[in-house]
CSV table of N, CA, C and O and ligand atoms in Angstrom, one decimal:
chain,number,residue,atom,x,y,z
A,1,MET,N,1.0,-1.1,-0.2
A,1,MET,CA,-0.1,0.1,0.3
A,1,MET,C,1.0,1.5,-0.1
A,1,MET,O,1.9,1.3,0.5
A,2,ARG,N,0.6,2.3,-0.5
A,2,ARG,CA,1.3,3.6,-0.7
A,2,ARG,C,0.9,4.6,0.5
A,2,ARG,O,-0.7,4.7,0.5
A,3,ALA,N,1.8,5.1,0.9
A,3,ALA,CA,1.5,5.8,2.0
A,3,ALA,C,2.1,7.2,1.6
A,3,ALA,O,3.2,7.4,1.1
A,4,THR,N,1.3,8.4,2.0
A,4,THR,CA,1.9,9.6,2.0
A,4,THR,C,1.8,10.4,3.3
A,4,THR,O,0.8,10.5,4.1
A,5,THR,N,2.7,11.3,3.5
A,5,THR,CA,2.7,12.3,4.7
A,5,THR,C,2.5,13.5,4.3
A,5,THR,O,2.8,14.1,3.3
A,6,TYR,N,1.2,14.1,4.8
A,6,TYR,CA,1.0,15.3,4.7
A,6,TYR,C,1.4,16.2,5.9
A,6,TYR,O,1.6,15.7,7.2
A,7,LYS,N,1.4,17.5,5.8
A,7,LYS,CA,1.6,18.3,6.7
A,7,LYS,C,0.5,19.4,7.3
A,7,LYS,O,-0.2,19.8,6.5
A,8,CYS,N,-0.2,19.1,8.4
A,8,CYS,CA,-1.3,19.9,8.6
A,8,CYS,C,-1.0,21.4,8.5
A,8,CYS,O,-0.3,21.8,9.1
A,9,ASP,N,-2.1,22.4,7.5
A,9,ASP,CA,-1.8,23.7,7.3
A,9,ASP,C,-2.0,24.5,8.5
A,9,ASP,O,-1.5,25.6,8.6
A,10,ARG,N,-2.8,24.0,9.8
A,10,ARG,CA,-3.1,25.1,11.0
A,10,ARG,C,-1.8,24.3,12.2
A,10,ARG,O,-1.4,25.2,12.5
A,11,CYS,N,-1.5,23.6,12.1
A,11,CYS,CA,-0.8,22.9,13.5
A,11,CYS,C,0.7,22.5,12.9
A,11,CYS,O,1.6,22.6,13.6
A,12,GLY,N,0.7,22.1,11.8
A,12,GLY,CA,2.1,21.3,11.4
A,12,GLY,C,2.4,20.5,11.6
A,12,GLY,O,3.6,19.8,11.2
A,13,GLU,N,1.5,19.7,12.3
A,13,GLU,CA,1.7,17.9,12.8
A,13,GLU,C,1.6,17.3,11.4
A,13,GLU,O,1.0,17.8,10.4
A,14,ASP,N,2.6,16.1,11.3
A,14,ASP,CA,2.7,15.4,10.1
A,14,ASP,C,1.3,14.7,9.9
A,14,ASP,O,0.6,14.2,11.3
A,15,ILE,N,0.4,14.1,8.8
A,15,ILE,CA,-0.3,13.3,8.8
A,15,ILE,C,-0.1,12.3,7.9
A,15,ILE,O,0.0,12.6,6.6
A,16,LYS,N,-0.2,11.3,8.6
A,16,LYS,CA,0.1,10.0,7.7
A,16,LYS,C,-0.8,9.6,7.0
A,16,LYS,O,-1.6,8.5,7.7
A,17,TYR,N,-1.3,9.6,5.8
A,17,TYR,CA,-2.5,9.2,5.1
A,17,TYR,C,-2.0,7.6,4.3
A,17,TYR,O,-1.0,7.7,4.0
A,18,PRO,N,-3.0,6.7,4.5
A,18,PRO,CA,-4.4,6.9,4.7
A,18,PRO,C,-4.4,6.1,6.1
A,18,PRO,O,-5.6,6.1,6.6
A,19,ASP,N,-3.8,6.1,7.3
A,19,ASP,CA,-3.9,5.7,8.2
A,19,ASP,C,-4.6,7.0,9.2
A,19,ASP,O,-5.1,6.7,10.2
A,20,GLU,N,-4.1,8.1,8.6
A,20,GLU,CA,-4.8,9.2,9.5
A,20,GLU,C,-5.7,10.1,8.4
A,20,GLU,O,-5.1,10.1,7.2
A,21,GLN,N,-6.5,11.1,8.8
A,21,GLN,CA,-7.5,11.6,8.0
A,21,GLN,C,-7.0,12.9,7.8
A,21,GLN,O,-6.1,13.5,8.6
A,22,VAL,N,-7.2,13.5,6.4
A,22,VAL,CA,-6.9,14.7,5.9
A,22,VAL,C,-8.0,15.3,5.6
A,22,VAL,O,-8.9,14.8,4.8
A,23,TRP,N,-8.2,16.5,6.0
A,23,TRP,CA,-9.5,17.4,5.6
A,23,TRP,C,-9.2,18.4,5.0
A,23,TRP,O,-8.4,19.3,5.5
A,24,ASN,N,-9.7,18.6,3.8
A,24,ASN,CA,-9.7,19.7,2.8
A,24,ASN,C,-10.2,20.8,3.6
A,24,ASN,O,-11.5,20.9,3.8
A,25,ILE,N,-10.2,22.1,3.9
A,25,ILE,CA,-10.7,23.1,4.5
A,25,ILE,C,-10.8,24.0,3.5
A,25,ILE,O,-9.9,24.7,2.9
A,26,ALA,N,-12.2,24.7,3.4
A,26,ALA,CA,-12.3,25.5,2.4
A,26,ALA,C,-13.4,26.5,2.7
A,26,ALA,O,-14.3,25.9,3.6
A,27,VAL,N,-13.8,27.8,2.0
A,27,VAL,CA,-14.8,28.5,2.5
A,27,VAL,C,-15.9,28.0,1.4
A,27,VAL,O,-15.7,28.1,0.3
A,28,GLY,N,-17.2,28.3,1.7
A,28,GLY,CA,-18.6,28.1,0.6
A,28,GLY,C,-19.5,28.8,1.3
A,28,GLY,O,-19.7,29.3,2.1
A,29,ILE,N,-20.3,29.1,0.1
A,29,ILE,CA,-21.3,30.1,-0.1
A,29,ILE,C,-22.6,29.8,-0.8
A,29,ILE,O,-22.6,28.9,-1.8
A,30,ALA,N,-23.8,30.0,-0.2
A,30,ALA,CA,-25.0,29.5,-0.8
A,30,ALA,C,-25.9,30.8,-0.9
A,30,ALA,O,-26.2,31.3,0.5
A,31,CYS,N,-27.0,31.2,-2.0
A,31,CYS,CA,-27.9,32.0,-1.5
A,31,CYS,C,-29.4,31.7,-1.6
A,31,CYS,O,-29.5,30.6,-2.3
A,32,GLU,N,-30.1,31.7,-0.7
A,32,GLU,CA,-31.3,31.2,-0.4
A,32,GLU,C,-32.2,31.6,-1.7
A,32,GLU,O,-32.1,32.5,-2.4
A,33,PRO,N,-32.8,30.7,-2.2
A,33,PRO,CA,-33.1,29.4,-1.6
A,33,PRO,C,-32.3,28.4,-2.4
A,33,PRO,O,-32.7,27.2,-2.5
A,34,ASP,N,-31.2,29.1,-2.9
A,34,ASP,CA,-30.3,27.9,-3.9
A,34,ASP,C,-29.8,27.0,-2.9
A,34,ASP,O,-29.6,27.0,-1.8
A,35,VAL,N,-29.9,25.5,-3.2
A,35,VAL,CA,-29.8,24.6,-2.4
A,35,VAL,C,-28.3,24.1,-2.9
A,35,VAL,O,-27.7,23.1,-2.3
A,36,VAL,N,-27.9,24.7,-4.0
A,36,VAL,CA,-26.2,24.3,-4.2
A,36,VAL,C,-25.2,25.1,-3.7
A,36,VAL,O,-25.2,26.3,-4.1
A,37,ALA,N,-24.4,24.9,-3.0
A,37,ALA,CA,-23.5,25.6,-2.4
A,37,ALA,C,-22.2,25.6,-3.2
A,37,ALA,O,-22.1,24.7,-4.0
A,38,HIS,N,-21.9,26.7,-3.4
A,38,HIS,CA,-20.8,27.2,-4.2
A,38,HIS,C,-19.7,27.3,-3.5
A,38,HIS,O,-19.6,28.3,-2.5
A,39,SER,N,-18.5,26.5,-3.5
A,39,SER,CA,-17.6,26.4,-2.6
A,39,SER,C,-16.3,26.8,-3.5
A,39,SER,O,-16.0,26.6,-4.6
A,40,ILE,N,-15.4,27.4,-2.6
A,40,ILE,CA,-14.4,27.9,-3.1
A,40,ILE,C,-13.3,26.8,-2.7
A,40,ILE,O,-12.6,26.8,-1.9
A,41,TYR,N,-13.4,25.8,-3.6
A,41,TYR,CA,-12.3,24.6,-3.4
A,41,TYR,C,-11.6,24.0,-4.5
A,41,TYR,O,-12.5,24.3,-5.5
A,42,SER,N,-10.5,24.2,-4.6
A,42,SER,CA,-9.6,23.6,-5.6
A,42,SER,C,-8.6,23.3,-5.1
A,42,SER,O,-8.1,23.5,-3.8
A,43,ASN,N,-7.5,22.7,-5.7
A,43,ASN,CA,-6.4,22.3,-4.8
A,43,ASN,C,-5.6,23.0,-4.7
A,43,ASN,O,-4.7,23.2,-3.8
A,44,CYS,N,-5.7,24.6,-5.2
A,44,CYS,CA,-5.1,25.6,-4.9
A,44,CYS,C,-5.4,26.4,-4.0
A,44,CYS,O,-4.9,27.2,-3.0
A,45,GLY,N,-6.5,26.4,-3.6
A,45,GLY,CA,-7.5,26.9,-2.5
A,45,GLY,C,-8.0,26.4,-1.2
A,45,GLY,O,-8.5,27.2,-0.4
A,46,ALA,N,-7.6,25.2,-1.0
A,46,ALA,CA,-8.1,24.6,-0.1
A,46,ALA,C,-6.9,24.3,0.8
A,46,ALA,O,-5.8,24.1,0.6
A,47,ALA,N,-7.1,24.5,2.4
A,47,ALA,CA,-6.2,23.9,3.1
A,47,ALA,C,-6.4,22.4,3.6
A,47,ALA,O,-7.3,21.9,3.8
A,48,GLN,N,-5.4,22.1,4.4
A,48,GLN,CA,-5.7,20.4,4.5
A,48,GLN,C,-5.2,20.4,5.9
A,48,GLN,O,-4.2,21.1,6.4
A,49,TRP,N,-6.2,20.0,6.9
A,49,TRP,CA,-6.0,19.9,8.4
A,49,TRP,C,-6.0,18.6,8.8
A,49,TRP,O,-6.6,17.5,8.3
A,50,CYS,N,-5.6,18.4,9.8
A,50,CYS,CA,-5.5,16.9,10.5
A,50,CYS,C,-7.1,16.9,11.1
A,50,CYS,O,-7.6,18.0,11.5
A,51,ARG,N,-6.8,15.7,11.5
A,51,ARG,CA,-8.5,15.3,12.7
A,51,ARG,C,-8.4,16.4,13.3
A,51,ARG,O,-9.5,16.7,13.9
A,52,SER,N,-7.6,16.3,14.3
A,52,SER,CA,-7.6,17.2,15.8
A,52,SER,C,-7.7,18.5,15.4
A,52,SER,O,-8.8,19.2,16.2
A,53,CYS,N,-7.3,19.3,14.6
A,53,CYS,CA,-7.8,20.7,14.2
A,53,CYS,C,-9.5,20.9,14.0
A,53,CYS,O,-9.8,21.7,14.4
A,54,THR,N,-9.8,20.0,13.0
A,54,THR,CA,-11.2,19.8,12.4
A,54,THR,C,-12.2,19.7,13.7
A,54,THR,O,-13.1,20.5,13.9
A,55,GLU,N,-11.6,18.9,14.3
A,55,GLU,CA,-12.7,18.6,15.8
A,55,GLU,C,-12.5,19.9,16.7
A,55,GLU,O,-13.5,20.3,17.4
A,56,GLU,N,-11.3,20.4,16.8
A,56,GLU,CA,-11.1,21.4,17.6
A,56,GLU,C,-12.1,22.8,17.2
A,56,GLU,O,-12.8,23.4,18.0
A,57,PHE,N,-12.2,23.1,16.0
A,57,PHE,CA,-13.0,23.8,15.5
A,57,PHE,C,-14.5,23.5,15.2
A,57,PHE,O,-15.3,23.9,14.5
A,58,ARG,N,-14.6,22.5,15.7
A,58,ARG,CA,-16.1,21.7,15.7
A,58,ARG,C,-16.6,21.6,14.0
A,58,ARG,O,-17.8,21.8,14.1
A,59,LEU,N,-15.8,21.5,13.0
A,59,LEU,CA,-16.2,21.2,11.9
A,59,LEU,C,-16.8,19.4,11.6
A,59,LEU,O,-17.2,19.6,10.8
A,60,VAL,N,-16.3,18.9,12.7
A,60,VAL,CA,-16.6,17.1,12.6
A,60,VAL,C,-16.7,16.8,14.2
A,60,VAL,O,-16.1,17.7,14.8
A,61,PRO,N,-17.8,15.7,14.2
A,61,PRO,CA,-17.5,16.0,15.5
A,61,PRO,C,-16.4,15.1,16.1
A,61,PRO,O,-15.7,14.5,15.4
A,62,ARG,N,-16.4,15.0,17.7
A,62,ARG,CA,-15.4,14.7,18.2
A,62,ARG,C,-15.1,13.2,18.3
A,62,ARG,O,-16.3,12.4,18.1
A,63,SER,N,-14.1,12.5,18.0
A,63,SER,CA,-14.0,11.0,18.1
A,63,SER,C,-14.3,10.4,18.9
A,63,SER,O,-13.8,11.1,20.2
A,64,PRO,N,-15.0,9.5,19.0
A,64,PRO,CA,-15.6,8.7,20.4
A,64,PRO,C,-14.3,8.1,21.0
A,64,PRO,O,-13.5,7.8,20.5
A,65,LYS,N,-14.1,8.4,22.5
A,65,LYS,CA,-12.9,7.5,22.7
A,65,LYS,C,-13.3,6.1,23.2
A,65,LYS,O,-14.5,5.9,23.8
A,66,LEU,N,-12.7,5.1,22.4
A,66,LEU,CA,-13.0,3.8,22.6
A,66,LEU,C,-12.3,3.2,24.1
A,66,LEU,O,-11.3,3.5,24.2
A,67,PRO,N,-13.5,2.6,25.0
A,67,PRO,CA,-13.0,2.0,25.8
A,67,PRO,C,-12.1,0.8,25.6
A,67,PRO,O,-11.9,0.2,24.8
A,68,GLY,N,-11.1,1.0,26.6
A,68,GLY,CA,-10.2,-0.2,26.4
A,68,GLY,C,-8.9,0.1,25.8
A,68,GLY,O,-8.2,-0.9,26.0
A,69,LEU,N,-8.7,1.4,25.1
A,69,LEU,CA,-7.4,1.5,24.2
A,69,LEU,C,-6.5,2.2,25.5
A,69,LEU,O,-7.0,3.0,26.3
A,70,PRO,N,-5.5,1.6,25.4
A,70,PRO,CA,-4.2,2.3,26.4
A,70,PRO,C,-4.1,3.7,26.2
A,70,PRO,O,-4.1,4.0,24.9
A,71,GLU,N,-3.8,4.6,27.1
A,71,GLU,CA,-3.1,5.7,27.0
A,71,GLU,C,-2.0,5.8,26.0
A,71,GLU,O,-0.9,4.7,26.0
A,72,PRO,N,-1.7,6.6,25.1
A,72,PRO,CA,-0.3,6.7,24.3
A,72,PRO,C,0.8,6.8,25.1
A,72,PRO,O,0.7,7.8,25.9
A,73,PRO,N,1.8,6.5,24.6
A,73,PRO,CA,3.1,6.6,25.7
A,73,PRO,C,3.4,8.0,25.5
A,73,PRO,O,3.2,8.5,24.4
A,74,PRO,N,4.2,8.3,26.5
A,74,PRO,CA,4.5,9.8,26.6
A,74,PRO,C,5.6,10.0,25.6
A,74,PRO,O,6.5,8.8,25.0
A,75,LYS,N,5.9,11.1,24.7
A,75,LYS,CA,7.1,11.1,23.7
A,75,LYS,C,8.4,11.4,24.5
A,75,LYS,O,8.3,11.9,25.5
A,76,PHE,N,9.4,11.1,24.0
A,76,PHE,CA,10.6,11.1,24.5
A,76,PHE,C,10.9,12.5,25.1
A,76,PHE,O,11.6,12.7,25.8
A,77,GLU,N,10.7,13.5,24.1
A,77,GLU,CA,11.0,15.0,24.5
A,77,GLU,C,10.2,15.3,25.7
A,77,GLU,O,11.0,15.7,26.6
A,78,ASP,N,9.0,14.5,25.9
A,78,ASP,CA,8.5,15.2,27.1
A,78,ASP,C,9.3,14.5,28.3
A,78,ASP,O,9.0,15.2,29.3
A,79,LEU,N,9.5,13.2,28.2
A,79,LEU,CA,10.3,12.4,29.4
A,79,LEU,C,11.4,13.2,29.9
A,79,LEU,O,11.8,13.3,30.9
A,80,VAL,N,12.1,13.6,28.6
A,80,VAL,CA,13.5,14.3,28.9
A,80,VAL,C,12.8,15.6,29.6
A,80,VAL,O,13.9,15.9,30.5
A,81,ARG,N,12.1,16.7,29.3
A,81,ARG,CA,11.7,17.7,29.9
A,81,ARG,C,11.3,17.7,31.3
A,81,ARG,O,11.5,18.2,32.4
A,82,GLU,N,10.4,16.4,31.6
A,82,GLU,CA,10.2,16.0,32.9
A,82,GLU,C,11.3,15.9,34.1
A,82,GLU,O,11.5,16.0,35.0
A,83,ILE,N,12.1,15.0,33.4
A,83,ILE,CA,13.7,14.7,34.3
A,83,ILE,C,14.3,16.0,34.1
A,83,ILE,O,14.6,16.2,35.2
A,84,VAL,N,14.5,16.7,33.2
A,84,VAL,CA,15.3,18.0,33.5
A,84,VAL,C,14.4,19.0,34.5
A,84,VAL,O,15.2,19.7,35.4
A,85,ARG,N,13.0,19.1,34.6
A,85,ARG,CA,12.3,19.8,35.4
A,85,ARG,C,12.8,19.2,36.9
A,85,ARG,O,12.5,20.2,37.8
A,86,GLU,N,12.5,18.1,37.2
A,86,GLU,CA,12.8,17.2,38.2
A,86,GLU,C,13.9,17.8,39.1
A,86,GLU,O,14.3,17.7,40.1
A,87,GLU,N,15.0,17.7,37.9
A,87,GLU,CA,16.5,17.9,38.6
A,87,GLU,C,16.5,19.5,38.8
A,87,GLU,O,17.3,19.8,40.0
A,88,ILE,N,16.0,20.4,38.1
A,88,ILE,CA,16.0,21.8,38.4
A,88,ILE,C,15.5,21.9,39.9
A,88,ILE,O,15.8,22.6,40.7
A,89,GLN,N,14.2,21.3,40.2
A,89,GLN,CA,13.5,21.5,41.6
A,89,GLN,C,14.6,20.8,42.5
A,89,GLN,O,14.5,21.5,43.5
A,90,ASP,N,15.0,19.9,42.4
A,90,ASP,CA,15.9,19.1,43.6
A,90,ASP,C,17.1,20.0,43.7
A,90,ASP,O,17.5,20.4,45.1
A,91,GLU,N,17.7,20.9,42.7
A,91,GLU,CA,18.6,21.7,42.9
A,91,GLU,C,18.2,22.8,43.5
A,91,GLU,O,19.0,23.3,44.6
A,92,ARG,N,17.1,23.6,43.4
A,92,ARG,CA,16.7,24.4,44.1
A,92,ARG,C,16.5,24.2,45.6
A,92,ARG,O,16.3,25.1,46.3
A,93,LYS,N,16.2,23.0,46.0
A,93,LYS,CA,16.0,22.5,47.5
A,93,LYS,C,16.9,22.2,48.2
A,93,LYS,O,17.2,22.5,49.2
A,94,GLU,N,18.0,21.9,47.0
A,94,GLU,CA,19.4,22.0,48.2
A,94,GLU,C,20.0,23.0,48.6
A,94,GLU,O,19.7,24.2,48.0
B,1,ZN,ZN1,-3.9,19.7,12.8
């Protein structure tokens, strides 16, 4: 299977398609009673956002939290920051 990595135009996170969703974000207009929405949507006019950003702006419903799934492990960078933070706090106590 062919995989493509996109970059979210909003947050900059990598989106690994097709494992993760890529959302094309564009502006659309419609005049009453016109039922056809005219959107400014083309390859050059749409932004591509990750699922998290579309959920944050409530453009799509939040993904349900599936029971039984373990929490993702912390990132290496977060672990290093936590260790440094603890070391600094210990330094200050002494
Ligand atoms: Zn994003």
